[in-house]
CSV table of C-alpha atoms and ligand atoms in Angstrom, one decimal:
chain,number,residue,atom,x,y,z
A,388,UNK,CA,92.3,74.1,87.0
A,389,UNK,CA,92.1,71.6,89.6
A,390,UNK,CA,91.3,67.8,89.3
A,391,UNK,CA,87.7,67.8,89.4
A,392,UNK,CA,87.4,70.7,87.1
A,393,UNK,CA,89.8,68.9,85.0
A,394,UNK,CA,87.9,65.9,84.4
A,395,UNK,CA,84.3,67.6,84.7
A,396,UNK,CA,84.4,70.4,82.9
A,397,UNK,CA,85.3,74.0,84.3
A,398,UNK,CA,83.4,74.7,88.1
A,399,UNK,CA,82.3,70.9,88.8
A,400,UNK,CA,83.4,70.2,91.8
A,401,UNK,CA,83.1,66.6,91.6
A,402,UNK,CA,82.7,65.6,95.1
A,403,UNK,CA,86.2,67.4,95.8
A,404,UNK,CA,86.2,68.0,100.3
A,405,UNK,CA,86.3,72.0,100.9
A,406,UNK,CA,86.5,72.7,104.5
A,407,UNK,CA,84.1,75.6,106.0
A,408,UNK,CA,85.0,77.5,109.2
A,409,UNK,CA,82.8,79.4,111.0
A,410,UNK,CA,84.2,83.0,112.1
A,411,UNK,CA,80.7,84.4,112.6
A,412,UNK,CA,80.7,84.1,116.3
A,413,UNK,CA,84.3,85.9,116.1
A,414,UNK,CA,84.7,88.1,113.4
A,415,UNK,CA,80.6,88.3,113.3
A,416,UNK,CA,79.7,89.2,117.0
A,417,UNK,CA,82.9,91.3,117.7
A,418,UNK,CA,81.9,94.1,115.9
A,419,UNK,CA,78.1,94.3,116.8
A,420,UNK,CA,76.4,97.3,119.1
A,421,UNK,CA,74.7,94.8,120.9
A,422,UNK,CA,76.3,92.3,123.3
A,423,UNK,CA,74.8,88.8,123.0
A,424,UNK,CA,74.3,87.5,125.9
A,425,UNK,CA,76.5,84.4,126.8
A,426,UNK,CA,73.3,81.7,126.6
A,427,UNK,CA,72.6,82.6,123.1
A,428,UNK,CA,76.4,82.9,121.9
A,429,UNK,CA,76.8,79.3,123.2
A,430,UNK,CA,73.7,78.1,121.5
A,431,UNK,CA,74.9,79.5,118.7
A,432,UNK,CA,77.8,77.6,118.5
A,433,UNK,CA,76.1,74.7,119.3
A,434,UNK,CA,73.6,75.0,116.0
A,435,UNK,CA,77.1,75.4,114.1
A,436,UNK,CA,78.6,72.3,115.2
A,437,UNK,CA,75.2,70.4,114.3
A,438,UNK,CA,75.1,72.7,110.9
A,439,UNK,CA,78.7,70.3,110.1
A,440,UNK,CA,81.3,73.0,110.0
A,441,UNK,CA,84.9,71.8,110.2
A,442,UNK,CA,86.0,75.0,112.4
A,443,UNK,CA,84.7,77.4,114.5
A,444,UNK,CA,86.1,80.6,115.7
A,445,UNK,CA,84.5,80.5,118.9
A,446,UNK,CA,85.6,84.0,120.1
A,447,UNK,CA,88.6,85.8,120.9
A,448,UNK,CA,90.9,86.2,124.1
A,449,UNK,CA,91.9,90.0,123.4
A,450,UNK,CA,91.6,92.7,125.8
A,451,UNK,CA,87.7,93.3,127.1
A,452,UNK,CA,88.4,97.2,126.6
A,453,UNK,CA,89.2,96.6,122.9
A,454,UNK,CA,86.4,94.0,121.9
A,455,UNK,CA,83.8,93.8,124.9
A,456,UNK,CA,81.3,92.4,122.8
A,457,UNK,CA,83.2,89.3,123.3
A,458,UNK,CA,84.7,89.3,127.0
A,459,UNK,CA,83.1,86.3,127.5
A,460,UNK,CA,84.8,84.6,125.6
A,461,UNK,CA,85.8,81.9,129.0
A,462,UNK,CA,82.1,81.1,129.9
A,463,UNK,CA,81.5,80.3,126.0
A,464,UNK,CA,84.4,78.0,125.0
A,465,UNK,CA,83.6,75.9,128.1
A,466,UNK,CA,80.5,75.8,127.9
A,467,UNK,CA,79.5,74.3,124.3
A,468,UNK,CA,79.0,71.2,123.7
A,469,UNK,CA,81.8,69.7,121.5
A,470,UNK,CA,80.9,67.5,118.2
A,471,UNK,CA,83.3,64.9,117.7
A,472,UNK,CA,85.6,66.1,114.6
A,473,UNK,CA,85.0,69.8,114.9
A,474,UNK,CA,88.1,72.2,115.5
A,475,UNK,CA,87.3,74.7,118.2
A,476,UNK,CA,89.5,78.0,117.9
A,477,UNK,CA,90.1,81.2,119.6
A,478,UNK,CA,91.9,84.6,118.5
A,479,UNK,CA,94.7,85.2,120.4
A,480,UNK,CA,96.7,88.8,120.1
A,481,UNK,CA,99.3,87.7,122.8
A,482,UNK,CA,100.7,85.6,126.0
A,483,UNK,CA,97.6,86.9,128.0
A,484,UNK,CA,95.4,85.7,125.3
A,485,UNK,CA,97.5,82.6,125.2
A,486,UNK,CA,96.7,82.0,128.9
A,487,UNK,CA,93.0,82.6,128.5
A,488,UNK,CA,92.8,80.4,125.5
A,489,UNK,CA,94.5,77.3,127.3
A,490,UNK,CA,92.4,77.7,130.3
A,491,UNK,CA,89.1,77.7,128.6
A,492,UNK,CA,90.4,74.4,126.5
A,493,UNK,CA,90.2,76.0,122.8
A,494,UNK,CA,91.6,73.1,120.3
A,495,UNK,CA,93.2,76.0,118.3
A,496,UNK,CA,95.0,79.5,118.8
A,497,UNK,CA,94.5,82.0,116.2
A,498,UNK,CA,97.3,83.8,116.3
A,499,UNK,CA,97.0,87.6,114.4
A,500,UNK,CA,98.8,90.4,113.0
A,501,UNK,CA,98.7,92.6,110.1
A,502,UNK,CA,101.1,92.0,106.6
A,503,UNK,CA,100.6,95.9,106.8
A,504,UNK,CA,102.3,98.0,109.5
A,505,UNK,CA,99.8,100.6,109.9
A,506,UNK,CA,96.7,98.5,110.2
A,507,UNK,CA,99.0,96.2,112.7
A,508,UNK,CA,99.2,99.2,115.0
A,509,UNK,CA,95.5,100.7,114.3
A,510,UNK,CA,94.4,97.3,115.3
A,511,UNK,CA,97.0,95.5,118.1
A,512,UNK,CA,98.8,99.0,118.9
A,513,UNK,CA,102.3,96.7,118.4
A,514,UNK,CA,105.0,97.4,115.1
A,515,UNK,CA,104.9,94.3,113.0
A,516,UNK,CA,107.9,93.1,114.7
A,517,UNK,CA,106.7,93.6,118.2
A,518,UNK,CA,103.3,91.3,117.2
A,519,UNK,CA,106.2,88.9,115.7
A,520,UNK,CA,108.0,88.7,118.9
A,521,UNK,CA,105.0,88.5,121.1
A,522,UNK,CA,103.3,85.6,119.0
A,523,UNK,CA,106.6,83.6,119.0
A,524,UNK,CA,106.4,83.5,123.2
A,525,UNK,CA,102.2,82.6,122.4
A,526,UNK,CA,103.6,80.0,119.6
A,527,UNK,CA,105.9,78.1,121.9
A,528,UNK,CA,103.2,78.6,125.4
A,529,UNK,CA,100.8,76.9,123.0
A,530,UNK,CA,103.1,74.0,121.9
A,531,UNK,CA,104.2,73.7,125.6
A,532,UNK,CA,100.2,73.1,126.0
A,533,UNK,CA,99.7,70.9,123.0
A,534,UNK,CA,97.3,73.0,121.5
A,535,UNK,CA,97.7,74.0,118.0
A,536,UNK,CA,98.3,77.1,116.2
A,537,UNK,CA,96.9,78.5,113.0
A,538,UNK,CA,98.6,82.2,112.0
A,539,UNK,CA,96.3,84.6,110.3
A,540,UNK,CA,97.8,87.8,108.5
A,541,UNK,CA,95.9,90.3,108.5
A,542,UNK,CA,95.2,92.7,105.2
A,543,UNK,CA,97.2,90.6,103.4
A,544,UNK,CA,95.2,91.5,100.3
A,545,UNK,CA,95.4,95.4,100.6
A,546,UNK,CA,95.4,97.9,103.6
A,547,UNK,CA,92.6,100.5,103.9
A,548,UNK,CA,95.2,102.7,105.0
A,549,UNK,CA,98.4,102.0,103.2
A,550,UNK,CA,96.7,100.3,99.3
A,551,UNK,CA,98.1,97.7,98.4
A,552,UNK,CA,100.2,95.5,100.1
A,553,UNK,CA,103.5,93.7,98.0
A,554,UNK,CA,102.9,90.3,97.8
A,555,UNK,CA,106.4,89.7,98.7
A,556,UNK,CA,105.5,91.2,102.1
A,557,UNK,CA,102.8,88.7,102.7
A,558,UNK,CA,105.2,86.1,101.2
A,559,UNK,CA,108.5,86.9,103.7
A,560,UNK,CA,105.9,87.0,106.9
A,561,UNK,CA,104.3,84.0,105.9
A,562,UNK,CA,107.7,82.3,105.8
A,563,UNK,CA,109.0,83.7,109.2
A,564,UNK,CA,105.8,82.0,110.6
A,565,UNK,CA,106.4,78.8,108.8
A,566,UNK,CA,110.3,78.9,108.6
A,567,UNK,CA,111.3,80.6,112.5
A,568,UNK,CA,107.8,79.5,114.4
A,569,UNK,CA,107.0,76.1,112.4
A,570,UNK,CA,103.6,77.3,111.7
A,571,UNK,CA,101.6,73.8,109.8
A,572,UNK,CA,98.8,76.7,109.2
A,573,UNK,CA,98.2,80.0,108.0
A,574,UNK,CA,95.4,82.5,106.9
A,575,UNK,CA,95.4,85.1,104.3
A,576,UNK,CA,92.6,87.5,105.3
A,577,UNK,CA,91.1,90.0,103.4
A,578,UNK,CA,90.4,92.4,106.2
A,579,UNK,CA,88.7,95.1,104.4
A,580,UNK,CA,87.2,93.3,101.2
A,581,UNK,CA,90.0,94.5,98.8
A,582,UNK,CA,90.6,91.4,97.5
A,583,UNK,CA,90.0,91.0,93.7
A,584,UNK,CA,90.1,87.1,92.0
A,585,UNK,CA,93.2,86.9,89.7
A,586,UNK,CA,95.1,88.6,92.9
A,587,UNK,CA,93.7,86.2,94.9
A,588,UNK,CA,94.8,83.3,92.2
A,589,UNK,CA,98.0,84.2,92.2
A,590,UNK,CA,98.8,84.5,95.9
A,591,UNK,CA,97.1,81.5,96.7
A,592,UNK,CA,99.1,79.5,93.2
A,593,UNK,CA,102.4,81.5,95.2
A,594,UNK,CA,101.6,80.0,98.5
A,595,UNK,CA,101.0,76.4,97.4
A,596,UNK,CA,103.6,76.4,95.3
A,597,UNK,CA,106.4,77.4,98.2
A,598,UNK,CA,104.7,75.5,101.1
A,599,UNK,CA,102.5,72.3,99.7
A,600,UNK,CA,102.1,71.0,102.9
A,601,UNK,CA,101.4,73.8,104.9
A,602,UNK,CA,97.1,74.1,105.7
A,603,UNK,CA,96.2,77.3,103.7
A,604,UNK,CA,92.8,79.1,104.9
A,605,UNK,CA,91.6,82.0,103.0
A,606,UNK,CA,89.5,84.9,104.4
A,607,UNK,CA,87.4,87.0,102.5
A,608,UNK,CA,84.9,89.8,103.5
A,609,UNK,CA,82.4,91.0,100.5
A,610,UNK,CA,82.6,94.5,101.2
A,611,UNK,CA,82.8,95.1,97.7
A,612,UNK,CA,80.4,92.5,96.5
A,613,UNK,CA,83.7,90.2,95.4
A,614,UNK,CA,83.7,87.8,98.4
A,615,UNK,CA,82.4,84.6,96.2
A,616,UNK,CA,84.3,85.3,93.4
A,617,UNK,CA,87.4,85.3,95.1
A,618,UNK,CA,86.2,82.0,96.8
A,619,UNK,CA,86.2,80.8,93.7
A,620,UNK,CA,89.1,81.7,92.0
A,621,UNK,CA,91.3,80.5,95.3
A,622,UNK,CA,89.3,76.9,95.0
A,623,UNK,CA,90.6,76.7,91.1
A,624,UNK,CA,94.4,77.6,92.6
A,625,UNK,CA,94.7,75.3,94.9
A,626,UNK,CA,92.8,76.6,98.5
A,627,UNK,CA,90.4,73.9,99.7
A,628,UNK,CA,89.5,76.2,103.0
A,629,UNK,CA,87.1,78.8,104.3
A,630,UNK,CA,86.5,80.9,106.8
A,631,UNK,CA,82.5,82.6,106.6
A,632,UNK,CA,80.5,84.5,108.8
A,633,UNK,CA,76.9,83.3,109.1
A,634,UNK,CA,74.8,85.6,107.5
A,635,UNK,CA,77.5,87.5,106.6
A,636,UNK,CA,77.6,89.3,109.6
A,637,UNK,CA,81.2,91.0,110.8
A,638,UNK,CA,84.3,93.0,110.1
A,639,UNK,CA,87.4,94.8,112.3
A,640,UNK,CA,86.7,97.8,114.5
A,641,UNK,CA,89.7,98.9,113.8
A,642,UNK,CA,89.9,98.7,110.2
A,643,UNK,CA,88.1,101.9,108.4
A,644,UNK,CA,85.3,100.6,106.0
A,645,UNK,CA,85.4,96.9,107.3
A,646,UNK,CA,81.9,95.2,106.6
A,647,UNK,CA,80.8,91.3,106.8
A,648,UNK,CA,82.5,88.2,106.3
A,649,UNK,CA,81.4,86.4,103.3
A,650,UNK,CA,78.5,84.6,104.3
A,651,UNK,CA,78.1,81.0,105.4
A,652,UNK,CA,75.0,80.1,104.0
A,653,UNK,CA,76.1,81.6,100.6
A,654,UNK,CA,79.1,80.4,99.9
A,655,UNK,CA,78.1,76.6,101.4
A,656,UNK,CA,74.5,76.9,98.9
A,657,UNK,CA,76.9,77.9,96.0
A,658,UNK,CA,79.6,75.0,96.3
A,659,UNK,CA,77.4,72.5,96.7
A,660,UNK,CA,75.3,73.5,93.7
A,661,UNK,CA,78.9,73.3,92.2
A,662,UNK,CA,79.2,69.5,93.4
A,663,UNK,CA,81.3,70.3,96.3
A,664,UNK,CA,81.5,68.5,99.5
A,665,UNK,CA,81.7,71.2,101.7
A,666,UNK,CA,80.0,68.6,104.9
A,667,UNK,CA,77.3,71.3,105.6
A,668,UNK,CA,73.8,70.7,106.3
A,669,UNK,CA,72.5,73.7,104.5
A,670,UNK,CA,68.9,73.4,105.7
A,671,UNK,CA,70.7,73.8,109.7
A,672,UNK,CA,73.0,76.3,108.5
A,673,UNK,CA,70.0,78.4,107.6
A,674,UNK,CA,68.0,77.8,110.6
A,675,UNK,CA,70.7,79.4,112.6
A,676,UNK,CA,70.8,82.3,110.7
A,677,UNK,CA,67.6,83.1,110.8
A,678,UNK,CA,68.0,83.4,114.3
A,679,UNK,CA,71.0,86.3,114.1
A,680,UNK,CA,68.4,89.2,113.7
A,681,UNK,CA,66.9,88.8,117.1
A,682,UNK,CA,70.1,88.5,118.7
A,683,UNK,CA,71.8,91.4,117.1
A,684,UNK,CA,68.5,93.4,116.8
A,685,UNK,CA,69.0,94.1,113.0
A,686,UNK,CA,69.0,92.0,109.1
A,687,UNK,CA,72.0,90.1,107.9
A,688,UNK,CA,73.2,90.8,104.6
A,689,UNK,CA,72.2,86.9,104.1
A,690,UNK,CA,71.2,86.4,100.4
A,691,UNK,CA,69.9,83.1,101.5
A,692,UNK,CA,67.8,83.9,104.1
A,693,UNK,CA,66.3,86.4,101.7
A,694,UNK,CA,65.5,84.5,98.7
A,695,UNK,CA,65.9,80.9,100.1
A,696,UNK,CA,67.8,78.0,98.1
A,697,UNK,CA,67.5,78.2,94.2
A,698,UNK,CA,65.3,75.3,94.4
A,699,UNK,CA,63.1,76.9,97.4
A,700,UNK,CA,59.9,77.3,94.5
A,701,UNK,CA,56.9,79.4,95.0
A,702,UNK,CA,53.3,78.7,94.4
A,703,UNK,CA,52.0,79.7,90.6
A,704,UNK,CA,49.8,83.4,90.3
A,705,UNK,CA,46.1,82.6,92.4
A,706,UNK,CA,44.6,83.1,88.7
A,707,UNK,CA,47.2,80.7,86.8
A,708,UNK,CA,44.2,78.8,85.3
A,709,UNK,CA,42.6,81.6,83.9
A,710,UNK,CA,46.0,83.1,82.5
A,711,UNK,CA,46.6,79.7,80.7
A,712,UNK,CA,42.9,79.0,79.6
A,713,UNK,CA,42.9,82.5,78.1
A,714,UNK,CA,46.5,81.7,76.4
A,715,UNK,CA,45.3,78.7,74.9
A,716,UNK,CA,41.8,80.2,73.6
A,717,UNK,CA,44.0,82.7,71.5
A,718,UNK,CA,44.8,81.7,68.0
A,719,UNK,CA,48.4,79.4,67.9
B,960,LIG,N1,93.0,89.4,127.5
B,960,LIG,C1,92.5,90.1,128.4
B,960,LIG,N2,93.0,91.3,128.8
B,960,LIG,C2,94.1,91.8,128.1
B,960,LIG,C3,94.6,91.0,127.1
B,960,LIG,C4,94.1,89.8,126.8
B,960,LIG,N3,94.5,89.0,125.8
B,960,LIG,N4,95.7,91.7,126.6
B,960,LIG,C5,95.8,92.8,127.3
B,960,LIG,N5,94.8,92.9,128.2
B,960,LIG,C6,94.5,94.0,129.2
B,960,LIG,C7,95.6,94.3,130.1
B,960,LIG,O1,95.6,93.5,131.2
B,960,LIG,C8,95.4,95.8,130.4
B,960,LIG,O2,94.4,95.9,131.3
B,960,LIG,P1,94.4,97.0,132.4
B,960,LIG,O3,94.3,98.3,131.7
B,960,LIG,O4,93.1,96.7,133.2
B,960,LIG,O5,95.7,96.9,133.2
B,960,LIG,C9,94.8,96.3,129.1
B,960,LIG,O6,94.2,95.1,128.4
B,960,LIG,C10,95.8,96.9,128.2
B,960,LIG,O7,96.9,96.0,128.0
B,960,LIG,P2,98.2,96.3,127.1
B,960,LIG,O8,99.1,95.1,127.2
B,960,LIG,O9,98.7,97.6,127.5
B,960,LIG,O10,97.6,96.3,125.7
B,960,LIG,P3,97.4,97.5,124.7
B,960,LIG,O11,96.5,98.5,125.2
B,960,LIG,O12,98.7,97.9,124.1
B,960,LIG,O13,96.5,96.7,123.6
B,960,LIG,C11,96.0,94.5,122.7
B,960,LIG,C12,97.1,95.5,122.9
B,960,LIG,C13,96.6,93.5,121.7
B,960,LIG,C14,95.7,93.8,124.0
B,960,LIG,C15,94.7,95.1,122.2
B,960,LIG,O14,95.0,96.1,121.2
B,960,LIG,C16,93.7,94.1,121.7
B,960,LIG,O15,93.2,93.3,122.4
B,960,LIG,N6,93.5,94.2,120.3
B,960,LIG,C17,92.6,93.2,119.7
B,960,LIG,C18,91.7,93.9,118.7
B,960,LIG,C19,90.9,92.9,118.0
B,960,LIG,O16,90.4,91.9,118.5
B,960,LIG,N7,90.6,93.2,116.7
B,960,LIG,C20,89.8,92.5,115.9
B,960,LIG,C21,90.3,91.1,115.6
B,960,LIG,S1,91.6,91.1,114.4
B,961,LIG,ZN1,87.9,89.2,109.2
């Protein structure tokens, strides 16, 4: 348990900071039919930063063939207006994404590969070793630049194509990234929602344990309706950081079965609830997703934005005061 649930009573959060990152322009917009035009992506971003999220995943500097939906990715990152405080981030797959990333002044470089070989090559057509190799040239570019780097690992809670994935595997890459590159942060993502709480609980309790210091993000996707849960269970083991996907919108093209992110608005209505500080204005956050349908041209998976906040009430019956006059009339 951590402190606050220690001293509160399990699940109070007691004012304790969690940080939310927004991927949903990323890991959201890379996967839709529809290409959002640039305008609306950077307005987009812009309602996140005022929403109060710590991070944003902006977009991604991968090749245009791969992802198109987001081969803007330039025009966007330069064009947003920056809030004071908020990390700006791109995915970057190699030294040409590097490049890309510096040139349109992203804060952060994502750098991604896959704990499992065969969703490494499904997704970034390179061995393990090859992704190793090129992100070490993108790690010490980006250091040459001053711009920092945050490692995410891919499936590192199961492989759609391989099961699951030993967690000394994830372990050994995480420490070549920390150990070789000198990686401050890292992400365990869930690519394909197979993620399951006391797994996730243990390989956070694992990481924190070996690397205290080192900033730990975790990355679920709810494809199997676990995504809060896990959130959950990696708060109580240590993890105080989030990526989400507003409305819940997302998931890798190259990974068979992906679905959404877990969803922004969710998970940010939940913790506060909980008595976590999570810095979100919820009411924003909401207001933004409710504009995602119109841009992508379908419905979110967004709980919220279906049945609004817990405290969102609704009016009585139209014929309350006949229901109650009528209860009263009968006999005690
Ligand atoms: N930005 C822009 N263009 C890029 C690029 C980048 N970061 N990396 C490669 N390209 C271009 C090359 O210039 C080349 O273009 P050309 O065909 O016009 O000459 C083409 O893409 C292929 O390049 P190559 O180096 O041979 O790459 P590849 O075909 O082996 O693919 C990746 C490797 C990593 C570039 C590609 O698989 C990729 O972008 N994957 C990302 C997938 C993704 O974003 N998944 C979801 C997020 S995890
Ligand atoms: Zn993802």
């Amino acid at each position: 348990m951590n402190a606050g649930s220690t001293t509160n009573g399990a699940w109070d959060g007691a004012g304790r900071r969690i940080h939310m990152q927004e991927v949903g322009t990323r890991d959201g917009l890379q996967v839709e039919a529809r290409f959002v035009p640039t305008p609306q992506k950077i307005a987009l971003v812009d309602a996140l930063s005022k929403a109060g999220m710590a991070k944003i995943e902006v977009t991604s500097f991968v090749s245009p063939k791969a992802i198109p939906q987001l081969a803007d990715g330039e025009i966007v990152l330069r064009e947003i207006e920056r809030a004071p405080g908020v990390i700006y981030s791109a995915l970057v797959p190699n030294v040409r994404g590097a490049e890309r990333a510096i040139d349109a002044r992203a804060d952060e470089m994502n750098l991604v590969m896959s704990a499992s070989e065969s969703h490494n090559l499904s997704n970034l057509r390179m061995t393990r070793d090859q992704s190793f190799a090129a992100l070490s040239q993108v790690n010490a570019i980006a250091r040459q630049a001053g711009v920092a780097v945050n490692v995410s690992l891919s499936c590192s809670f199961g492989c759609p194509m391989e099961g699951d994935v030993p967690f000394q595997t994830v372990l050994d890459w995480c420490g070549r990234y920390v150990g070789e590159l000198g990686a401050h942060a890292v992400t365990l993502c869930d690519t394909t929602g197979m993620a399951y709480p006391t797994q996730v609980a243990k390989l956070t309790r694992a990481f924190r344990e070996r690397w205290p210091d080192i900033e730990l993000t975790l990355h679920f996707h709810n494809t199997r309706g676990m995504g809060l849960a896990n959130v959950l269970a990696a708060i109580d083991a240590g993890a105080d950081r989030f990526d989400a996907s507003l409305g819940g919108i997302g998931g890798c093209p190259y990974a068979p079965g992906a679905t959404g992110n877990v969803c922004s608005e969710e998970i940010a209505h939940a913790l506060a609830l909980m008595g976590y500080d999570t810095g979100v204005d919820l009411a924003r956050l909401i207001e933004a997703s409710n504009r995602l349908p119109a841009l992508i041209g379908h419905d979110t998976p967004s709980q919220i934005v279906k049945a609004g906040r817990r405290l969102d009430l609704h009016p009585v019956p139209d014929d309350f005061d006949i229901i109650r006059e009528r209860a009263l009339a009968r006999a005690p």
